[in-house]
PDB file of C-alpha atoms and ligand atoms in Angstrom:
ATOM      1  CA  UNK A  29     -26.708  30.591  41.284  1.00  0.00           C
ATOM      2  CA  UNK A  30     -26.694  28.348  38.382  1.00  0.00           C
ATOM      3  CA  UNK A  31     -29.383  27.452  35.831  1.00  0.00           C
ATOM      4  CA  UNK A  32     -28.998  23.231  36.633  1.00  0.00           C
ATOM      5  CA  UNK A  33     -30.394  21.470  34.001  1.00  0.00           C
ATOM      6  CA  UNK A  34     -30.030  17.395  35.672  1.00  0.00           C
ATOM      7  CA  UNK A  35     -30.455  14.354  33.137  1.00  0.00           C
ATOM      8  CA  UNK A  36     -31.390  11.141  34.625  1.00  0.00           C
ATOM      9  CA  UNK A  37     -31.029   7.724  33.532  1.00  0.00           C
ATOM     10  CA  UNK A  38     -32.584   4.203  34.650  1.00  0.00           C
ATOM     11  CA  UNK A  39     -30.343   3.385  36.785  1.00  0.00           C
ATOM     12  CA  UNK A  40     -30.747   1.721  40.535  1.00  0.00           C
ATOM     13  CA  UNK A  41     -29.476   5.041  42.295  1.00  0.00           C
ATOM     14  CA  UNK A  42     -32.103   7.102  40.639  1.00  0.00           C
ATOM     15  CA  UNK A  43     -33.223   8.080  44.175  1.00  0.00           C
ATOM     16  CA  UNK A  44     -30.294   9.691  44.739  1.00  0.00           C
ATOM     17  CA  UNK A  45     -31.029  11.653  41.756  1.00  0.00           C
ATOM     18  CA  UNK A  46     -34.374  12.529  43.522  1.00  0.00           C
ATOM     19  CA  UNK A  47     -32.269  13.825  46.700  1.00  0.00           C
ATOM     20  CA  UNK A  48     -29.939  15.574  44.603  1.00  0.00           C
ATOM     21  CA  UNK A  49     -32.235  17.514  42.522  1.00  0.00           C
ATOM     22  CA  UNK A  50     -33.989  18.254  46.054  1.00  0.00           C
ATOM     23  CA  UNK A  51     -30.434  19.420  47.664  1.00  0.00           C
ATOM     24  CA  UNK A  52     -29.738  21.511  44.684  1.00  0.00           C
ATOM     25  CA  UNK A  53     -32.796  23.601  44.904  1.00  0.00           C
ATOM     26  CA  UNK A  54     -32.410  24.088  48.368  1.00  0.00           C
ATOM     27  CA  UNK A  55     -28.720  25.675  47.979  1.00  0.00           C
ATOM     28  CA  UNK A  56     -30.579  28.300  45.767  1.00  0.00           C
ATOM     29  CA  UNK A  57     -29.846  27.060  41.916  1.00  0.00           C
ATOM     30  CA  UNK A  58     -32.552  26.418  39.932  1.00  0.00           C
ATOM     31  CA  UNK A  59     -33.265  22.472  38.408  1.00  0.00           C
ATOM     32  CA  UNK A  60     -34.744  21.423  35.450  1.00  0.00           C
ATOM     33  CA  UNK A  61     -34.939  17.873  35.517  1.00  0.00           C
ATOM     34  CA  UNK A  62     -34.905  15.749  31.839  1.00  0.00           C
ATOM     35  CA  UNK A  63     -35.419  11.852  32.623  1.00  0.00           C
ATOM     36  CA  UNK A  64     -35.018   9.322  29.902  1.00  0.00           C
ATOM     37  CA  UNK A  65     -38.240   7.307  29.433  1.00  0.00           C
ATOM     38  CA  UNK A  66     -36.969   4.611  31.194  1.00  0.00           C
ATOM     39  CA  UNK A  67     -35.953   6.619  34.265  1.00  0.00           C
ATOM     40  CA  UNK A  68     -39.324   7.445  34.238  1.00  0.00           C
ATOM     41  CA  UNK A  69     -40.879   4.165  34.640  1.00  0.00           C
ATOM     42  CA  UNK A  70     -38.645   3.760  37.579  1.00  0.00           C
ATOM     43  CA  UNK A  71     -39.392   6.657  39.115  1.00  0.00           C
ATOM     44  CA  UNK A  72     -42.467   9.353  38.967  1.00  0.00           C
ATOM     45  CA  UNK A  73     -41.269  12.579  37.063  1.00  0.00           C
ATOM     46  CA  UNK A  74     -43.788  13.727  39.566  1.00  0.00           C
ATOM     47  CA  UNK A  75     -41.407  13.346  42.306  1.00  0.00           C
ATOM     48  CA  UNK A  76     -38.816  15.217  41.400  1.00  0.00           C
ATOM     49  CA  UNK A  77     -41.491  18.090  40.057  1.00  0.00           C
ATOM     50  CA  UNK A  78     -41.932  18.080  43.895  1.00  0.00           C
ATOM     51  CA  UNK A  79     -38.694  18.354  44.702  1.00  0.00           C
ATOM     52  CA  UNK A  80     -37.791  21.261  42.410  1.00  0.00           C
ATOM     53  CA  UNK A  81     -40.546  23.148  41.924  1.00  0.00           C
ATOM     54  CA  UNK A  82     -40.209  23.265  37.735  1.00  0.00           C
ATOM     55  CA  UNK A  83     -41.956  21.401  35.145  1.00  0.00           C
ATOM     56  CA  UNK A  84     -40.063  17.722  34.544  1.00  0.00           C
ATOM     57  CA  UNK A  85     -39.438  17.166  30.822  1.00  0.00           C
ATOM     58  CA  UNK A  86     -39.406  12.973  29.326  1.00  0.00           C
ATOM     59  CA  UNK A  87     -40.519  13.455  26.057  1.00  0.00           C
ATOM     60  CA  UNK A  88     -39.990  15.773  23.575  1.00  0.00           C
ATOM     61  CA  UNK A  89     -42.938  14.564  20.982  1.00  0.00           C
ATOM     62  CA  UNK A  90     -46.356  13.297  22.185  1.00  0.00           C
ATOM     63  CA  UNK A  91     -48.972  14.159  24.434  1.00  0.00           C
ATOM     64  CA  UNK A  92     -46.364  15.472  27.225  1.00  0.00           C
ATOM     65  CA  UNK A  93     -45.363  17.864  24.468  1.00  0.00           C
ATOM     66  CA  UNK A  94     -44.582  21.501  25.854  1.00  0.00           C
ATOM     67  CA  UNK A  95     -43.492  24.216  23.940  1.00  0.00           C
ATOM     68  CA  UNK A  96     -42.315  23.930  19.751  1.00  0.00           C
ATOM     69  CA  UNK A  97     -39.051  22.383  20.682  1.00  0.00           C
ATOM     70  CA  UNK A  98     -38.596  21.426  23.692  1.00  0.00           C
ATOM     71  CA  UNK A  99     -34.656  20.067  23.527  1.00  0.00           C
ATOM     72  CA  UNK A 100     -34.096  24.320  22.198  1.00  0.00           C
ATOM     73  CA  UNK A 101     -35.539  25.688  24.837  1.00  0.00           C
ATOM     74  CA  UNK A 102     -33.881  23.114  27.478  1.00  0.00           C
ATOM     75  CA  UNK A 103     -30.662  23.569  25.910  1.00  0.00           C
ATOM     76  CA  UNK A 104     -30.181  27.295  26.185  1.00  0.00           C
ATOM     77  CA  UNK A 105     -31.810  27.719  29.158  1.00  0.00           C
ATOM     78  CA  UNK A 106     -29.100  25.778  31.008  1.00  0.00           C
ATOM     79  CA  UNK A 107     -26.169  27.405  32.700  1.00  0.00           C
ATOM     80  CA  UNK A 108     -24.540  23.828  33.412  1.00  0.00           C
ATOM     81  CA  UNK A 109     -25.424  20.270  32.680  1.00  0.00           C
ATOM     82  CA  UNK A 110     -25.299  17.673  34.762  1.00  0.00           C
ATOM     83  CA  UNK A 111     -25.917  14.175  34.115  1.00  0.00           C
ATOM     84  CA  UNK A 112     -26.590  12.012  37.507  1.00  0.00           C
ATOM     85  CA  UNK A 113     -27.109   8.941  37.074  1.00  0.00           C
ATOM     86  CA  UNK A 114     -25.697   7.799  33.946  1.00  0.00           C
ATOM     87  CA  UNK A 115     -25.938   4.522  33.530  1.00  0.00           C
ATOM     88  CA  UNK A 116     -24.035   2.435  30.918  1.00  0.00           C
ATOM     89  CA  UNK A 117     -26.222   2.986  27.791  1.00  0.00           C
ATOM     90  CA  UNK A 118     -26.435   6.819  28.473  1.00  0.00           C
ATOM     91  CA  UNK A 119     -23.022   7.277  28.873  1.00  0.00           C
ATOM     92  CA  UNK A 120     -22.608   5.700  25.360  1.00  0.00           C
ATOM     93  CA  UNK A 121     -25.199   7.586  23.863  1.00  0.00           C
ATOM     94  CA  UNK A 122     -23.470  10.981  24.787  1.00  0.00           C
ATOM     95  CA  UNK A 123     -20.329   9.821  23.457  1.00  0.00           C
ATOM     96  CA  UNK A 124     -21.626   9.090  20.278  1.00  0.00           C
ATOM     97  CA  UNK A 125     -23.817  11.640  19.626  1.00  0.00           C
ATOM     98  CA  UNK A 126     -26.839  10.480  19.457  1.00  0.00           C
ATOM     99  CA  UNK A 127     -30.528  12.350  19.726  1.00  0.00           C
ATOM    100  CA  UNK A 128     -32.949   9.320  20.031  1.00  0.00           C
ATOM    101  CA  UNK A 129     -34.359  10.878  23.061  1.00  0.00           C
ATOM    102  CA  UNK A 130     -34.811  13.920  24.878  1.00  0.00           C
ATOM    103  CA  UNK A 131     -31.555  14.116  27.146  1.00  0.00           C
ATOM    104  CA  UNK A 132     -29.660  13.211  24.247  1.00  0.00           C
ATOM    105  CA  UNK A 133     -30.867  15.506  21.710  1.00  0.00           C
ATOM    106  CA  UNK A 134     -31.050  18.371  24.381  1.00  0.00           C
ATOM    107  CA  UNK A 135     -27.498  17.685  25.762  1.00  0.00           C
ATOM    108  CA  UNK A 136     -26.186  17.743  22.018  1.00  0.00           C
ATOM    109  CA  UNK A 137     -28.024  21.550  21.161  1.00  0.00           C
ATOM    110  CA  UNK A 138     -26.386  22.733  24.570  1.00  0.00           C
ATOM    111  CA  UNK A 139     -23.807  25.264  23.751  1.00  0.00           C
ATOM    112  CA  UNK A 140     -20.112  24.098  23.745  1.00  0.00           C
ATOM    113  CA  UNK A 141     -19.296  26.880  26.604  1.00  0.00           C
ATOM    114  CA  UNK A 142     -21.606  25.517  29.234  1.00  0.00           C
ATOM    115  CA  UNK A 143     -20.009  23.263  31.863  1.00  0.00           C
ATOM    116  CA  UNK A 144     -20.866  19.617  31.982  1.00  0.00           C
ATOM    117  CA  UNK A 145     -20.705  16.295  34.611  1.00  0.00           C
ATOM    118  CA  UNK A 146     -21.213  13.085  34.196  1.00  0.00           C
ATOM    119  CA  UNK A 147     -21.891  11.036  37.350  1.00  0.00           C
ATOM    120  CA  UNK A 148     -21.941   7.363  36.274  1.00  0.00           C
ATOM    121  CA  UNK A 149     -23.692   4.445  38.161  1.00  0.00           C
ATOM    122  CA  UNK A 150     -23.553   0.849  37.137  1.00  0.00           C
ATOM    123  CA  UNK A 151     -22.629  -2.311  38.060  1.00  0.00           C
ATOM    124  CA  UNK A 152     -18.720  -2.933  38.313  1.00  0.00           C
ATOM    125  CA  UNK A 153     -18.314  -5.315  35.423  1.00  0.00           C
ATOM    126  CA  UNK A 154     -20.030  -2.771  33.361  1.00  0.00           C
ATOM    127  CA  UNK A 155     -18.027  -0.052  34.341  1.00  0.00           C
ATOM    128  CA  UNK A 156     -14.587  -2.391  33.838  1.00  0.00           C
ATOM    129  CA  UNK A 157     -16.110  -3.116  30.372  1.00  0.00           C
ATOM    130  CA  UNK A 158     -13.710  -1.577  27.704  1.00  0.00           C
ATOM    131  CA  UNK A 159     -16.644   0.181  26.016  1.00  0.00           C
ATOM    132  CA  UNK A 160     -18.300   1.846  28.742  1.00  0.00           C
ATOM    133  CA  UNK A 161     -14.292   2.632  30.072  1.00  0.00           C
ATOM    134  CA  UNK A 162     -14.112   4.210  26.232  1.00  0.00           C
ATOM    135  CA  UNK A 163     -17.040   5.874  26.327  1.00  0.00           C
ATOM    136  CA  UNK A 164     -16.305   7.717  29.309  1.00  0.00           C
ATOM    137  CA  UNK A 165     -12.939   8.911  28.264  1.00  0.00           C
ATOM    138  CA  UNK A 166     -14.433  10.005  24.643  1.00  0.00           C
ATOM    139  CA  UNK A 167     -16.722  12.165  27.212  1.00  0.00           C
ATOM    140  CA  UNK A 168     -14.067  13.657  28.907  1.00  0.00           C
ATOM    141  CA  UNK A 169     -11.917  14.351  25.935  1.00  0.00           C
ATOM    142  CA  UNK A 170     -15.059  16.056  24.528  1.00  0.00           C
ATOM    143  CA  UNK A 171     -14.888  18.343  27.614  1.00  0.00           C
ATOM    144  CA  UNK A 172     -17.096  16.363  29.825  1.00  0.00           C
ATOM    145  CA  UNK A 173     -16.159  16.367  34.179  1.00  0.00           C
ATOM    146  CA  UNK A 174     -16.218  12.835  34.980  1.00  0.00           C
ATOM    147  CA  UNK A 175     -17.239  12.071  38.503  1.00  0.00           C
ATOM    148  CA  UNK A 176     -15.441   8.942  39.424  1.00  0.00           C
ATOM    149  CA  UNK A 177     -17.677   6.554  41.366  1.00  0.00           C
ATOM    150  CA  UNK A 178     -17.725   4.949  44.179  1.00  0.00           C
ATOM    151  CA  UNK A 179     -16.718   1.095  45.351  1.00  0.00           C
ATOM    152  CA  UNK A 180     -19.019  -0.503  48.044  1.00  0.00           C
ATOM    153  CA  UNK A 181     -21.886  -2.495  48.298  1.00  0.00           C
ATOM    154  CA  UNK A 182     -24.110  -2.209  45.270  1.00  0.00           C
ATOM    155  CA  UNK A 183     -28.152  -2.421  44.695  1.00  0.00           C
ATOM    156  CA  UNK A 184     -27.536  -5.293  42.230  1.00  0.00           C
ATOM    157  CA  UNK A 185     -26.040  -7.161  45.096  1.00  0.00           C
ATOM    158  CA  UNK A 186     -22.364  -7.358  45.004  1.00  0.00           C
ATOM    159  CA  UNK A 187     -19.311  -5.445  46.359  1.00  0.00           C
ATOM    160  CA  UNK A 188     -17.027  -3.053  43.946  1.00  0.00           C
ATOM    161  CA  UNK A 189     -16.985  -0.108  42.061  1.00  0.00           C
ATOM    162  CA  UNK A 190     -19.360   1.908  40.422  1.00  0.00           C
ATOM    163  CA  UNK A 191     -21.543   3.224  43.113  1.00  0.00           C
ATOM    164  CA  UNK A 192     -23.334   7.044  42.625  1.00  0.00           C
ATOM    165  CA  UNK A 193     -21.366   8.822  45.383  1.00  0.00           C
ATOM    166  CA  UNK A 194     -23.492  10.282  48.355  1.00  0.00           C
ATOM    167  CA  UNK A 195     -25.493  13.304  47.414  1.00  0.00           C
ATOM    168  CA  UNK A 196     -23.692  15.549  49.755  1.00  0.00           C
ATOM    169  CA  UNK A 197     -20.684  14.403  47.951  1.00  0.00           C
ATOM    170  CA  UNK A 198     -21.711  15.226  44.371  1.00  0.00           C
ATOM    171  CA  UNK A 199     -22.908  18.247  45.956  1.00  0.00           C
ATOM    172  CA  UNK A 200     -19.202  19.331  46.953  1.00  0.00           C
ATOM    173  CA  UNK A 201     -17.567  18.516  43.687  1.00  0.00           C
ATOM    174  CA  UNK A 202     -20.755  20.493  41.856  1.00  0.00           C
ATOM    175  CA  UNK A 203     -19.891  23.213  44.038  1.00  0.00           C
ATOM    176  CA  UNK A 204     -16.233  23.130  43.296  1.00  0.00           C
ATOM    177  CA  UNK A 205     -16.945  22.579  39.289  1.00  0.00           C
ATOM    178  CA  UNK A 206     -19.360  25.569  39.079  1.00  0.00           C
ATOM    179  CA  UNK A 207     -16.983  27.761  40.854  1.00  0.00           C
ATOM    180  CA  UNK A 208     -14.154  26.902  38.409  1.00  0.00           C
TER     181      UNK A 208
HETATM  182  C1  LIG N 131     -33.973  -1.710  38.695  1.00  0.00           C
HETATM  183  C2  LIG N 131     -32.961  -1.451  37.624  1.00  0.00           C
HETATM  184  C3  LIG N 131     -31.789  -0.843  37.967  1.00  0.00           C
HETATM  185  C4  LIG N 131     -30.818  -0.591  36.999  1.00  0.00           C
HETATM  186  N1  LIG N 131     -29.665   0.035  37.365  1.00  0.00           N
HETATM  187  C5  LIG N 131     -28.735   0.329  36.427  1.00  0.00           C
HETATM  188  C6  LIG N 131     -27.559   1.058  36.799  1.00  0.00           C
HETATM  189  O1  LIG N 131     -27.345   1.420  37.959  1.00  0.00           O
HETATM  190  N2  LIG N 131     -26.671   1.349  35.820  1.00  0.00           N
HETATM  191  C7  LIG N 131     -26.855   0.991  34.511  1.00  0.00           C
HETATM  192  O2  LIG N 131     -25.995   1.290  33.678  1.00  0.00           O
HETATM  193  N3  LIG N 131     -27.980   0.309  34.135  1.00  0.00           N
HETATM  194  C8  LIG N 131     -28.912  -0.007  35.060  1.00  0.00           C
HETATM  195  N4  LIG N 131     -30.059  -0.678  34.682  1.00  0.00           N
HETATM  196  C9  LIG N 131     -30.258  -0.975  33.257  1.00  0.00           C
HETATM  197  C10 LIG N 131     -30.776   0.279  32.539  1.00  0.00           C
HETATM  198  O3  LIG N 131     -31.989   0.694  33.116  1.00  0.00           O
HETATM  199  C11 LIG N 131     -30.973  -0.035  31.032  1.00  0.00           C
HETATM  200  O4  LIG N 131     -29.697  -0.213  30.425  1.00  0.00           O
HETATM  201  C12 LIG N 131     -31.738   1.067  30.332  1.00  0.00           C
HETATM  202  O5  LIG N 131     -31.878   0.744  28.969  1.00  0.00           O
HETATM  203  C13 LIG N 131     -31.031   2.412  30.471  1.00  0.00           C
HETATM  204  O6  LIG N 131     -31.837   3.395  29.875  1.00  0.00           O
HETATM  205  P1  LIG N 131     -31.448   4.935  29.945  1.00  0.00           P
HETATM  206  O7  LIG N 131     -29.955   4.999  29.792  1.00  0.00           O
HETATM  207  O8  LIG N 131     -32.153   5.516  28.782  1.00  0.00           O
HETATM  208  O9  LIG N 131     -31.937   5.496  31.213  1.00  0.00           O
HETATM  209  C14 LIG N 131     -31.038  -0.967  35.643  1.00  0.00           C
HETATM  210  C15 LIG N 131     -32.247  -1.589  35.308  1.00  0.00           C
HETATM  211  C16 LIG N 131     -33.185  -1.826  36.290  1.00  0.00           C
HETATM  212  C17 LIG N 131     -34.468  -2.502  35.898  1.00  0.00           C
END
């Protein structure tokens, strides 16, 4: 069983992230959940501490402050990475690089060998914008799985693409990714 190490962004299907991290502990791997601070104002890291049974991880400097360097330690402990939700601005982050936060920084010192998904969640104009469409194929030109999403009815209210798929979904293509 894998070493899941799941990054979570602000988006409206964040509870699904809750589920999944849940779903994946019971089929035996073990999660490490990062959120990005504004993940966690939507949502208690407390919950999905519940959920997985392992320390949740928001910020690497601060009061919350674990070990020497957190986004190290994170990093090489993970077998695969999986990113679910990723909302717009995440997305973007990744494919530029950037380390202003903890997912970021830790997703960037994870070795090139380890597998990674990104699950993306937004509202369907955002994901037809031709930046967000860019970003996501920079991802998956840098080696990134992109789970396509999902059209239906969406939290913000209207009908299209860009839904999170159903946990037991994501849970079939993780399966399928991890086994190669
Ligand atoms: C209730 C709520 C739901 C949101 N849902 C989404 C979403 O599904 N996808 C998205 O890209 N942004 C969504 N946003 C906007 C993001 O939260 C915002 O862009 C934020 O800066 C993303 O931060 P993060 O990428 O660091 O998590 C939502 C905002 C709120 C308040």
């Amino acid at each position: 069983m894998s070493q899941l190490l799941l990054c979570c962004g602000a988006s409206a299907a964040l509870h699904k992230g809750v589920d999944l991290a849940s779903k994946l502990t019971q089929a035996g791997h073990r999660v490490r959940c990062i959120l990005t601070p504004t993940a966690a104002e939507l949502v208690s890291p407390q919950l999905f501490e519940a959920v997985t049974g392992e320390a949740v991880s928001v910020y690497e400097m601060g009061p919350e402050r674990r070990g020497s360097m957190d986004h190290i330690e994170l990093a090489t402990w993970a077998s695969a990475v999986l990113v679910a939700p990723a909302t717009a601005d995440l997305i973007s982050r990744l494919a530029l690089g950037l380390a202003g936060d903890l997912v970021t920084t830790t997703v960037l010192a994870v070795p090139q060998a380890v597998p990674r998904m990104v699950c993306p969640a937004m509202n369907p104009n955002m994901l037809e914008n031709p930046a967000v469409a860019r970003n996501l194929r920079s991802l998956a030109e840098d080696g990134w799985r992109v789970l396509d999403s999902e059209s239906g009815h969406m939290a913000c209210g209207v009908d299209g693409q860009g839904r999170l798929p159903e946990v037991e979904e994501i849970l079939a293509a993780v399966a399928k990714w991890l086994a190669g």
